[in-house]
């Protein structure tokens, strides 16, 4: 493959792509041209001592210079410039400066993935050696051999690890030799790819970093922080939430890049299939015309194959569900079917591959010997794979932050680059294809991390007590004074913290050994389910209880890495709860039905919008019974069997939620404003045997649609995973503070993880986007479609659901905002 | 400053010096379901020697039935099913087991009369009222811990059972380590657990904790808890034996450790799944127990020179302060014991300084030996020195440090003849006898902390230092016993272990009279 700079009129531009793509039929719905940018540099010797400056082979980009200057001024920095803009160089130089000032100085670097840690170990070692800095950088994690660990603790200058490791290493600070030296001399803490720490994991990381800082006080160390993140909307806030320190934001990117086109690509209708359906006079079901669109995966493979055939090395990002192996096969197939068809060398890359295999593919990408790689978001992070010519994103990755991170992978230095987003079949993708400006606005999502979850806090407090007795000096960093003392009392009464003493005296840990080993950074209860395949291997992350009950009950079918599995057994009472699955090809999918109750509302914030409209945020008990499930046919959507019992126990959450309460007469005023056809029950409503009052049904469908819409489109503003959000809408609720109809949006994780809090805080923007989308969704169907208000997680089979009335109800609320 | 309670919980008291406690073995239902009763439970009963066995949840009903009741003469009681009363002779301790307090007679002294027993219960010193009525709920959302069932329990408690100095309320619904003093407007009730960890309560409690529970109860209300992993008993207690291999051994007629010790590794190697290596390891492990001797395995050398045995007592789990460094200079029996103990509240280093002076002056060049030293004593001393006396750090670091537990188990150089790797268990299997009772690391830490916390009070707490030092002495002598056995084993040609004389074994079982 040629490594010569591609020409603009060749393949890597919107126009060239349209012209060269076989049978192009208008798939491009929008595009954005990003002009080339020259490097904005500052002479290195203005910022760093000559000793180092002389060693650098080029000047500092402006953001690097600013970052280093801020560090010299004793500030903490959060660097939020683009992919490959040289963020590592900032902290590598800081490590070098610290070492030159004090040969004993140490640094701790925390990465979200082991693969990235190894990669950065090489980079840091190479850089520091180039600059003639005599220092030792080592990875210390679960893969490090025991005898090496002792040596590293005692002698390494920079230690690279991950948060789960740090959780376990911190309590050993005074039993494993070497840590005291390391912590005593710690001058720099790097948290790389900090945007990764949101949701449940973010909550844990925030407490692990607080435990670290608190312990460092005892070692008289007060290190500076460097956080790097992808572009997020709230870098300073996020950094502070994670660490409880103040930060200076470094966001003016001084790195150069070439011209770049970003193209939005909508898979075309498969004319042949459509004609066939018409011939047989088949009635398009729920999906309407959408059913005949070529699938996202197929279409993305065609684009990738086309670019690879044109000798442009291409990285295709797949959403986790599609599976990179299958994508790689599809790219191979599409290349063979291409008019200029021939073989393209394609590889699949994901976190489940062995270390050596991954390293091999990374090297092949760097050396330009592989034509195309289908990858999960694992390659989105800063692993060094050099520059590549083009990226193809198969289905919107869920956040703009992630999207831009992927796009940043395209381009070699100042050469041209092309990125194609092939739209997928859900509400988010649909919104983006309809509203491309959303992607190109200056805004990006806010990262959401919460330290409010009491269960997570309580557990980390125990570990902190084990690390060192708790005293009132810990108030602030280990929770505000009241929260700390109340939680300490709770644990004292439970007998796991020393009784009969208060924080003034110091409180020791007296619980069972190794509490840190019972903290899982993937859930809040410490009780997570592992997934085992009975007839082979499955590389599946552990599942939190909340998701296990809903999505992994006995008989549930689910897709993972492109394969379908059925849950054959769930061991709820085992020492380590376990989900046993079997590979299956069924042509069916399952849908879990639920019964939900929200009670004991404890409002914490509210916003009175007047005239009976009110927004609330607070806590409540959410009781969900995922008692039954249905089995559907994939192609027709028809129920094939069920309801069957799930065997999942009832789930009781005490969690955070926001709710929108409407005036007591809102039902009647809404109905009275509806045009005649909207008052007629829908076909679905007529089939519902429980239907007694069609008007109520219509209204309930509307409020249900508003609830679904908000949940489905919240990720447009916030980096949140909406499978961890649930909802409930009802024309009446027993709570006396709620006069009329209401809809709730709650965190699906016990104790809450800040999602519904963030929705409350950003409600206006989210409501506006939802309203626009409900108004313009291509389906224009009264019941909506999976691209707007239908949800696969709905426990009521998406009934009743009324897109049009939902839009009207949202409009009423927005008029008051 | 809030005055510190000097005796926060009766269960933590020090018992009378030299008192032999009554022993309760609490068995949760799943143990009986999951393990072979004749093998595992029978061996556990033999090893622990309880005066009484209590069935605890979950599924306590599985326990108080045959086959458990058939393998032992010791009473097996499920308090949730029926009321029964048991006095452990000599210690003045009465166990009242009831489904609810409704079943109780008006006062503890009415117990013998009601049951028409053998002439009344004289000399009652303490009564343990055992039920399954109380459970704990930890609710982080509301930042509170609740004792569930306490209101109903107290409502049904007869007035004659209120004396807090006489009665301890024990619930099998509470984990054994739990203890509290529950206060109402008029009365105070000491509460203690006797069950396994029940439901998920957070990281501080290990739900998978070893589920066999040994409670040593004393006549002043003091209780010591020790938990045991069932896999330490029976065939599974042998090295390399899990449930499947234990089953295969039984299938081949090897029903006991003695039977295995009595055969040859070659014979064992014929069983499916037993390679030569496993067969040898299993045989060595069985031999160690049968002979009561340490069995050497491949490799490993003990340090040269006369060792200095040490054991430190700290102020907590993750010990920041080693307030007592107990040193044994010489052998397990004749060696000279030197307790280096903190003397003044505000001087955490003087005694460590004295220890280091002694070590470098008198005991120069000799290896320092501590049980689990790599995991506990050595780093704690180092940390302590780094913080308070950095001038000693190099001396300490350069001293040869040896951990027999690490040497035997982690490095696999020897097999101990005990069912667990606790120092006391290993040393006892080698013939060592403890001379102190009622003190453990946790008690010692609490005594020290109470002393520190009442430093500013005019009537500040004074622990019984002699007793705490004696406890530490017990441990260093146990350590020396183990070390000497390791030395003997390394000098002995393999295969020359002598069978242990079983008749000389002392039974720990007290005399027991039943009142049910």
Coordinates of C-alpha atoms in Angstrom, one line a residue, chain A residues 74-572:
Chain A
X74 CA 1.5 25.1 40.3
X75 CA -1.8 24.6 38.6
X76 CA -3.6 21.4 37.8
X77 CA -4.6 21.1 34.1
X78 CA -7.2 19.3 32.1
X79 CA -6.2 19.0 28.5
X80 CA -9.1 18.5 26.1
X81 CA -7.6 18.9 22.6
X82 CA -8.2 16.6 19.7
X83 CA -6.9 13.0 19.2
X84 CA -3.2 12.9 18.3
X85 CA -2.6 16.5 19.3
X86 CA 0.3 15.5 21.5
X87 CA -1.3 15.4 24.9
X88 CA 1.1 12.8 26.2
X89 CA 4.0 15.1 25.4
X90 CA 2.7 17.5 28.0
X91 CA 2.9 15.2 30.9
X92 CA 6.0 13.4 29.6
X93 CA 7.8 16.8 29.7
X94 CA 6.4 17.5 33.1
X95 CA 7.7 14.2 34.3
X96 CA 11.1 15.1 32.8
X97 CA 11.1 18.5 34.5
X98 CA 10.2 17.0 37.8
X99 CA 13.0 14.4 37.5
X100 CA 15.6 17.0 36.6
X101 CA 14.7 19.1 39.6
X102 CA 14.5 16.1 42.0
X103 CA 15.8 12.7 41.0
X104 CA 13.5 11.1 43.6
X105 CA 10.3 12.6 42.2
X106 CA 7.7 10.0 41.2
X107 CA 4.6 10.1 39.0
X108 CA 1.5 8.0 38.8
X109 CA -0.4 7.6 35.5
X110 CA -3.8 6.1 35.4
X111 CA -5.3 4.7 32.2
X112 CA -8.7 3.1 31.6
X113 CA -7.5 0.1 29.6
X114 CA -4.6 -2.3 30.1
X115 CA -3.7 -2.1 26.3
X116 CA -3.4 1.6 26.5
X117 CA -1.2 1.4 29.6
X118 CA 1.4 -0.8 27.7
X119 CA 1.3 1.4 24.7
X120 CA 1.9 4.5 26.9
X121 CA 4.7 2.8 28.7
X122 CA 6.6 2.4 25.5
X123 CA 5.8 6.0 24.4
X124 CA 6.9 7.5 27.7
X125 CA 10.1 5.4 27.8
X126 CA 11.0 6.3 24.3
X127 CA 10.4 10.0 24.8
X128 CA 12.2 10.3 28.1
X129 CA 15.2 8.3 26.6
X130 CA 15.3 10.6 23.6
X131 CA 15.4 13.6 25.9
X132 CA 18.3 12.0 27.9
X133 CA 16.3 11.9 31.1
X134 CA 17.5 9.1 33.3
X135 CA 14.2 7.6 34.6
X136 CA 12.4 4.4 34.9
X137 CA 8.8 3.9 33.8
X138 CA 6.9 0.7 34.5
X139 CA 3.4 -0.8 34.3
X140 CA 2.1 -2.1 37.6
X141 CA -1.2 -4.0 37.1
X142 CA -2.8 -7.4 37.4
X143 CA -0.5 -8.8 34.7
X144 CA 2.7 -7.8 36.5
X145 CA 4.6 -10.6 38.0
X146 CA 4.8 -10.7 41.8
X147 CA 8.6 -10.4 42.0
X148 CA 8.6 -7.6 39.5
X149 CA 6.1 -5.7 41.6
X150 CA 8.3 -5.4 44.6
X151 CA 11.1 -4.1 42.4
X152 CA 8.8 -1.6 40.7
X153 CA 7.4 -0.3 43.9
X154 CA 10.9 0.2 45.3
X155 CA 12.6 1.6 42.2
X156 CA 10.3 2.9 39.5
X157 CA 10.0 6.7 39.0
X158 CA 6.8 6.5 37.1
X159 CA 4.1 3.9 37.6
X160 CA 1.3 3.2 35.1
X161 CA -1.8 1.5 36.3
X162 CA -5.6 1.4 36.0
X163 CA -8.3 2.5 38.6
X164 CA -9.4 -1.0 39.5
X165 CA -5.7 -1.8 40.3
X166 CA -5.3 1.4 42.3
X167 CA -8.4 0.4 44.4
X168 CA -6.6 -2.7 45.5
X169 CA -3.0 -1.3 45.8
X170 CA -4.0 1.8 47.9
X171 CA -4.9 -0.3 51.0
X172 CA -1.5 -2.0 50.8
X173 CA 0.4 1.3 51.1
X174 CA 1.9 0.3 54.4
X175 CA 2.3 -3.4 54.0
X176 CA 3.9 -3.7 50.5
X177 CA 7.4 -2.3 50.7
X178 CA 8.2 0.5 48.3
X179 CA 4.9 2.3 48.2
X180 CA 5.9 4.7 51.0
X181 CA 8.9 5.8 49.0
X182 CA 6.7 6.2 45.9
X183 CA 3.9 8.1 47.7
X184 CA 6.3 10.3 49.7
X185 CA 7.8 11.6 46.5
X186 CA 4.8 11.7 44.3
X187 CA 4.7 15.0 42.4
X188 CA 2.4 14.3 39.4
X189 CA -0.8 12.3 38.9
X190 CA -2.0 11.8 35.3
X191 CA -5.5 10.6 34.6
X192 CA -5.6 9.8 30.9
X193 CA -8.8 9.6 28.9
X194 CA -10.7 10.9 31.9
X195 CA -13.9 11.3 29.9
X196 CA -14.1 7.5 30.1
X197 CA -14.9 7.8 33.8
X198 CA -18.6 8.5 33.9
X199 CA -21.6 6.6 35.2
X200 CA -21.0 3.9 37.7
X201 CA -17.3 3.6 36.9
X202 CA -16.9 7.3 37.2
X203 CA -18.4 7.3 40.6
X204 CA -16.0 4.6 41.8
X205 CA -13.0 6.4 40.2
X206 CA -13.9 9.6 41.9
X207 CA -13.8 7.9 45.2
X208 CA -10.6 6.0 44.5
X209 CA -8.9 9.3 43.5
X210 CA -10.2 10.9 46.7
X211 CA -8.9 8.0 48.8
X212 CA -5.5 8.5 47.0
X213 CA -5.4 12.2 47.7
X214 CA -6.4 11.7 51.3
X215 CA -3.7 9.1 51.8
X216 CA -1.1 11.4 50.2
X217 CA -1.8 14.0 52.8
X218 CA -0.5 11.5 55.3
X219 CA 2.6 11.1 53.2
X220 CA 3.0 14.9 53.0
X221 CA 2.7 14.7 49.3
X222 CA 0.6 17.2 47.3
X223 CA 1.0 16.3 43.7
X224 CA -0.3 18.1 40.7
X225 CA -2.9 16.6 38.4
X226 CA -2.8 16.4 34.6
X227 CA -6.1 15.1 33.2
X228 CA -6.6 14.5 29.5
X229 CA -10.0 14.0 28.0
X230 CA -11.5 13.8 24.6
X231 CA -13.5 17.0 23.8
X232 CA -16.3 17.2 26.4
X233 CA -18.7 20.0 27.2
X234 CA -17.6 20.4 30.9
X235 CA -13.9 19.6 31.2
X236 CA -13.2 21.7 34.3
X237 CA -16.3 20.5 36.1
X238 CA -15.7 16.9 35.2
X239 CA -12.1 17.1 36.4
X240 CA -13.1 18.7 39.7
X241 CA -15.9 16.2 40.2
X242 CA -13.4 13.3 39.7
X243 CA -10.6 14.6 41.9
X244 CA -12.1 17.4 44.1
X245 CA -9.3 19.7 42.9
X246 CA -9.5 22.9 40.8
X247 CA -8.3 22.9 37.2
X248 CA -7.1 25.1 34.4
X249 CA -8.6 24.0 31.0
X250 CA -6.2 23.7 28.1
X251 CA -8.4 23.5 25.0
X252 CA -6.8 25.7 22.3
X253 CA -5.5 23.1 19.9
X254 CA -2.3 24.1 18.3
X255 CA -1.6 20.9 16.4
X256 CA -1.9 20.9 12.5
X257 CA -4.1 18.9 10.3
X258 CA -4.9 18.5 6.6
X259 CA -8.2 19.1 4.9
X260 CA -10.9 16.8 6.1
X261 CA -14.4 16.0 4.9
X262 CA -17.0 14.5 7.2
X263 CA -19.8 12.8 5.4
X264 CA -23.1 11.6 6.7
X265 CA -24.3 8.6 4.8
X266 CA -27.8 7.1 4.9
X267 CA -28.1 3.5 3.8
X268 CA -30.4 3.4 0.7
X269 CA -33.7 1.5 0.3
X270 CA -33.1 -2.0 -1.0
X271 CA -35.2 -1.6 -4.1
X272 CA -35.3 -5.2 -4.9
X273 CA -36.6 -6.3 -1.6
X274 CA -39.1 -3.5 -1.6
X275 CA -40.5 -4.5 -5.1
X276 CA -40.8 -8.0 -4.0
X277 CA -42.8 -7.0 -0.9
X278 CA -45.0 -4.9 -3.1
X279 CA -45.6 -7.8 -5.5
X280 CA -46.7 -10.0 -2.7
X281 CA -48.8 -7.1 -1.3
X282 CA -47.2 -7.4 2.1
X283 CA -48.1 -4.7 4.6
X284 CA -45.0 -3.0 6.0
X285 CA -45.1 -3.5 9.7
X286 CA -43.9 -1.2 12.5
X287 CA -40.8 -0.1 10.8
X288 CA -42.5 1.1 7.6
X289 CA -40.2 1.8 4.7
X290 CA -37.3 1.7 7.1
X291 CA -37.6 -2.1 7.0
X292 CA -36.3 -2.1 3.5
X293 CA -33.2 -0.1 4.1
X294 CA -29.9 -1.8 3.6
X295 CA -28.5 -2.5 7.1
X296 CA -26.0 -0.2 8.6
X297 CA -23.4 -2.9 8.9
X298 CA -23.7 -3.9 5.2
X299 CA -23.6 -0.4 4.0
X300 CA -20.6 0.5 6.2
X301 CA -18.7 -2.5 4.9
X302 CA -19.3 -1.3 1.3
X303 CA -17.9 2.1 2.0
X304 CA -14.9 0.7 3.8
X305 CA -14.3 -1.8 1.1
X306 CA -14.5 0.9 -1.5
X307 CA -11.9 3.1 0.3
X308 CA -9.6 0.1 0.8
X309 CA -9.8 -0.9 -2.8
X310 CA -8.7 2.6 -3.6
X311 CA -5.7 2.1 -1.5
X312 CA -6.7 4.2 1.4
X313 CA -6.1 2.5 4.7
X314 CA -9.4 2.6 6.5
X315 CA -10.6 2.1 10.1
X316 CA -14.2 1.1 10.5
X317 CA -15.7 1.6 14.0
X318 CA -18.5 -0.8 14.9
X319 CA -20.9 -0.4 17.7
X320 CA -20.3 -3.2 20.3
X321 CA -23.4 -5.0 19.2
X322 CA -22.4 -5.6 15.7
X323 CA -19.2 -7.5 16.2
X324 CA -16.0 -6.7 14.6
X325 CA -15.4 -10.2 13.3
X326 CA -18.6 -10.1 11.3
X327 CA -17.8 -6.6 10.1
X328 CA -14.4 -7.8 8.9
X329 CA -16.1 -10.6 7.0
X330 CA -18.6 -8.2 5.4
X331 CA -15.8 -5.9 4.3
X332 CA -14.1 -8.8 2.6
X333 CA -17.4 -9.8 0.9
X334 CA -18.1 -6.2 -0.2
X335 CA -14.7 -5.9 -1.7
X336 CA -15.2 -9.1 -3.7
X337 CA -18.6 -7.8 -4.9
X338 CA -17.1 -4.4 -5.8
X339 CA -17.0 -3.7 -9.6
X340 CA -13.2 -3.4 -9.3
X341 CA -13.4 -6.2 -6.8
X342 CA -10.4 -7.8 -5.4
X343 CA -9.0 -9.0 -2.1
X344 CA -8.5 -6.5 0.7
X345 CA -6.6 -7.4 3.8
X346 CA -9.0 -6.9 6.7
X347 CA -8.6 -7.5 10.4
X348 CA -10.9 -7.3 13.4
X349 CA -9.8 -5.6 16.5
X350 CA -11.4 -5.6 19.9
X351 CA -10.5 -5.8 23.6
X352 CA -11.2 -9.5 23.8
X353 CA -8.2 -10.4 21.6
X354 CA -5.0 -11.5 23.1
X355 CA -2.4 -9.0 23.8
X356 CA 0.0 -10.2 21.1
X357 CA -2.7 -10.2 18.5
X358 CA -3.7 -6.7 19.3
X359 CA -0.1 -5.5 19.3
X360 CA 0.3 -7.2 15.9
X361 CA -2.7 -5.3 14.4
X362 CA -1.6 -2.0 15.9
X363 CA 1.8 -2.5 14.2
X364 CA 0.2 -3.4 10.9
X365 CA -1.8 -0.2 11.0
X366 CA 1.3 1.8 11.8
X367 CA 3.3 0.2 9.0
X368 CA 0.4 0.5 6.6
X369 CA 0.4 -3.2 5.7
X370 CA -3.3 -3.8 6.5
X371 CA -5.9 -2.3 4.2
X372 CA -8.9 -2.1 6.6
X373 CA -9.5 -2.8 10.3
X374 CA -12.9 -3.2 11.9
X375 CA -12.6 -2.1 15.5
X376 CA -14.7 -1.5 18.5
X377 CA -14.2 1.8 20.3
X378 CA -11.0 0.2 21.8
X379 CA -9.0 2.0 19.1
X380 CA -10.8 5.3 19.8
X381 CA -8.5 5.8 22.8
X382 CA -5.0 7.0 22.5
X383 CA -3.3 3.8 21.4
X384 CA -0.6 4.7 18.9
X385 CA -1.6 3.4 15.5
X386 CA -0.1 6.3 13.5
X387 CA -2.4 8.1 11.1
X388 CA -4.8 6.4 8.8
X389 CA -6.5 7.8 5.7
X390 CA -10.1 7.3 6.4
X391 CA -12.6 6.3 9.1
X392 CA -16.0 4.8 8.6
X393 CA -18.3 4.8 11.6
X394 CA -21.0 2.2 11.4
X395 CA -23.9 3.6 13.4
X396 CA -23.6 6.8 15.5
X397 CA -21.3 5.9 18.5
X398 CA -23.7 7.5 21.0
X399 CA -21.9 10.7 21.8
X400 CA -20.3 13.6 19.8
X401 CA -17.3 13.2 22.0
X402 CA -16.8 9.6 20.8
X403 CA -17.6 10.6 17.2
X404 CA -15.0 13.3 17.1
X405 CA -12.5 11.0 18.8
X406 CA -13.0 8.5 16.0
X407 CA -12.7 11.1 13.3
X408 CA -9.5 12.3 14.8
X409 CA -8.0 9.0 13.9
X410 CA -8.1 9.9 10.2
X411 CA -5.3 12.0 8.7
X412 CA -1.6 11.6 8.7
X413 CA -0.1 14.8 9.9
X414 CA -1.1 17.4 7.3
X415 CA -2.5 15.1 4.7
X416 CA -6.2 15.0 3.7
X417 CA -8.6 12.8 5.4
X418 CA -12.1 11.5 5.0
X419 CA -14.6 10.3 7.6
X420 CA -18.0 8.7 6.9
X421 CA -20.8 8.2 9.4
X422 CA -23.2 5.5 8.2
X423 CA -26.4 6.1 10.0
X424 CA -28.0 3.3 12.1
X425 CA -31.6 2.4 12.9
X426 CA -32.4 4.2 16.2
X427 CA -33.7 7.5 17.5
X428 CA -30.3 9.0 18.0
X429 CA -29.0 8.2 14.5
X430 CA -32.3 9.3 13.0
X431 CA -32.1 12.6 14.8
X432 CA -28.5 13.2 13.6
X433 CA -29.2 12.4 10.0
X434 CA -32.2 14.8 10.1
X435 CA -30.3 17.5 12.1
X436 CA -26.6 17.2 10.9
X437 CA -25.9 20.6 12.4
X438 CA -26.1 19.0 15.8
X439 CA -22.8 17.2 15.0
X440 CA -21.0 20.3 13.9
X441 CA -22.0 22.7 16.6
X442 CA -19.3 23.8 19.0
X443 CA -21.1 22.0 21.8
X444 CA -20.3 18.5 22.9
X445 CA -21.9 16.5 25.6
X446 CA -21.2 17.0 29.3
X447 CA -19.5 14.1 31.0
X448 CA -21.7 13.0 33.9
X449 CA -20.2 11.7 37.1
X450 CA -21.8 11.7 40.5
X451 CA -20.4 11.3 43.9
X452 CA -23.8 11.1 45.5
X453 CA -24.4 7.4 45.4
X454 CA -24.5 6.4 49.1
X455 CA -23.8 2.7 48.6
X456 CA -20.6 3.4 46.6
X457 CA -19.6 6.1 49.1
X458 CA -20.2 3.8 52.1
X459 CA -18.0 1.1 50.6
X460 CA -15.1 3.3 49.7
X461 CA -15.3 4.8 53.2
X462 CA -14.7 1.4 54.7
X463 CA -11.7 0.9 52.5
X464 CA -10.4 4.4 53.4
X465 CA -10.8 3.5 57.1
X466 CA -8.8 0.4 56.4
X467 CA -6.1 2.5 54.7
X468 CA -5.8 4.8 57.6
X469 CA -8.1 5.5 60.5
X470 CA -10.8 8.0 59.8
X471 CA -10.6 11.4 61.6
X472 CA -12.4 14.7 61.3
X473 CA -9.6 15.9 59.1
X474 CA -11.0 13.7 56.4
X475 CA -14.2 15.8 56.2
X476 CA -14.3 17.5 52.8
X477 CA -12.2 15.1 50.8
X478 CA -14.1 12.0 52.1
X479 CA -17.5 13.6 52.1
X480 CA -18.9 16.7 53.8
X481 CA -18.8 16.7 57.6
X482 CA -22.4 15.5 58.2
X483 CA -22.3 12.9 55.5
X484 CA -19.0 11.6 56.8
X485 CA -20.1 11.4 60.4
X486 CA -23.5 9.9 59.7
X487 CA -22.0 7.2 57.5
X488 CA -19.3 6.5 60.1
X489 CA -22.0 6.1 62.7
X490 CA -23.9 3.7 60.4
X491 CA -20.8 1.5 60.0
X492 CA -20.0 1.7 63.7
X493 CA -23.5 0.4 64.5
X494 CA -23.0 -2.3 62.0
X495 CA -19.8 -3.2 63.8
X496 CA -17.4 -2.7 60.9
X497 CA -15.9 0.5 62.2
X498 CA -14.6 0.8 65.8
X499 CA -17.3 1.7 68.2
X500 CA -17.3 4.0 71.2
X501 CA -15.0 6.5 69.6
X502 CA -15.6 9.5 67.4
X503 CA -13.8 11.1 64.5
X504 CA -12.0 13.4 66.9
X505 CA -10.3 10.3 68.3
X506 CA -9.9 8.5 65.0
X507 CA -12.0 5.5 64.0
X508 CA -10.4 2.2 62.9
X509 CA -11.8 -0.3 60.5
X510 CA -12.9 -3.6 62.1
X511 CA -14.7 -5.3 59.3
X512 CA -13.7 -8.4 57.3
X513 CA -10.3 -8.5 55.6
X514 CA -9.8 -7.0 52.1
X515 CA -13.0 -4.9 51.7
X516 CA -11.4 -3.4 48.6
X517 CA -11.7 -6.8 46.9
X518 CA -15.4 -6.7 47.2
X519 CA -15.7 -3.4 45.4
X520 CA -16.5 -3.8 41.7
X521 CA -16.1 -0.6 39.7
X522 CA -18.8 -1.8 37.3
X523 CA -21.7 -1.7 39.7
X524 CA -22.9 -0.2 43.0
X525 CA -23.9 -3.2 45.1
X526 CA -20.7 -5.2 44.8
X527 CA -22.8 -8.0 43.6
X528 CA -22.4 -8.5 39.9
X529 CA -23.2 -11.4 37.6
X530 CA -20.5 -13.1 35.5
X531 CA -21.5 -14.4 32.1
X532 CA -20.4 -17.9 31.1
X533 CA -21.1 -19.7 27.9
X534 CA -21.8 -23.4 28.4
X535 CA -20.6 -24.5 25.0
X536 CA -17.7 -22.2 24.3
X537 CA -16.2 -18.9 25.4
X538 CA -17.8 -15.5 25.6
X539 CA -16.0 -12.3 26.4
X540 CA -18.7 -10.4 28.2
X541 CA -18.3 -7.8 31.0
X542 CA -19.9 -8.6 34.3
X543 CA -23.5 -7.5 34.5
X544 CA -24.9 -5.4 37.3
X545 CA -27.9 -6.9 39.1
X546 CA -30.3 -4.2 37.7
X547 CA -29.5 -5.3 34.1
X548 CA -29.3 -9.0 34.9
X549 CA -32.9 -9.0 36.1
X550 CA -34.2 -7.2 33.0
X551 CA -32.0 -8.4 30.2
X552 CA -30.5 -11.7 31.3
X553 CA -33.3 -13.7 32.8
X554 CA -33.7 -17.3 31.9
X555 CA -34.9 -17.6 28.3
X556 CA -33.7 -14.1 27.4
X557 CA -32.2 -13.8 23.9
X558 CA -29.5 -11.2 23.4
X559 CA -26.9 -10.2 20.9
X560 CA -23.3 -9.9 21.8
X561 CA -20.4 -9.3 19.5
X562 CA -22.6 -10.2 16.5
X563 CA -23.7 -13.5 17.9
X564 CA -27.1 -14.4 19.4
X565 CA -27.2 -16.1 22.8
X566 CA -29.9 -17.5 25.0
X567 CA -29.7 -17.4 28.8
X568 CA -30.2 -21.0 29.9
X569 CA -29.7 -20.5 33.7
X570 CA -29.2 -17.8 36.2
X571 CA -27.6 -18.6 39.5
X572 CA -28.8 -15.7 41.8

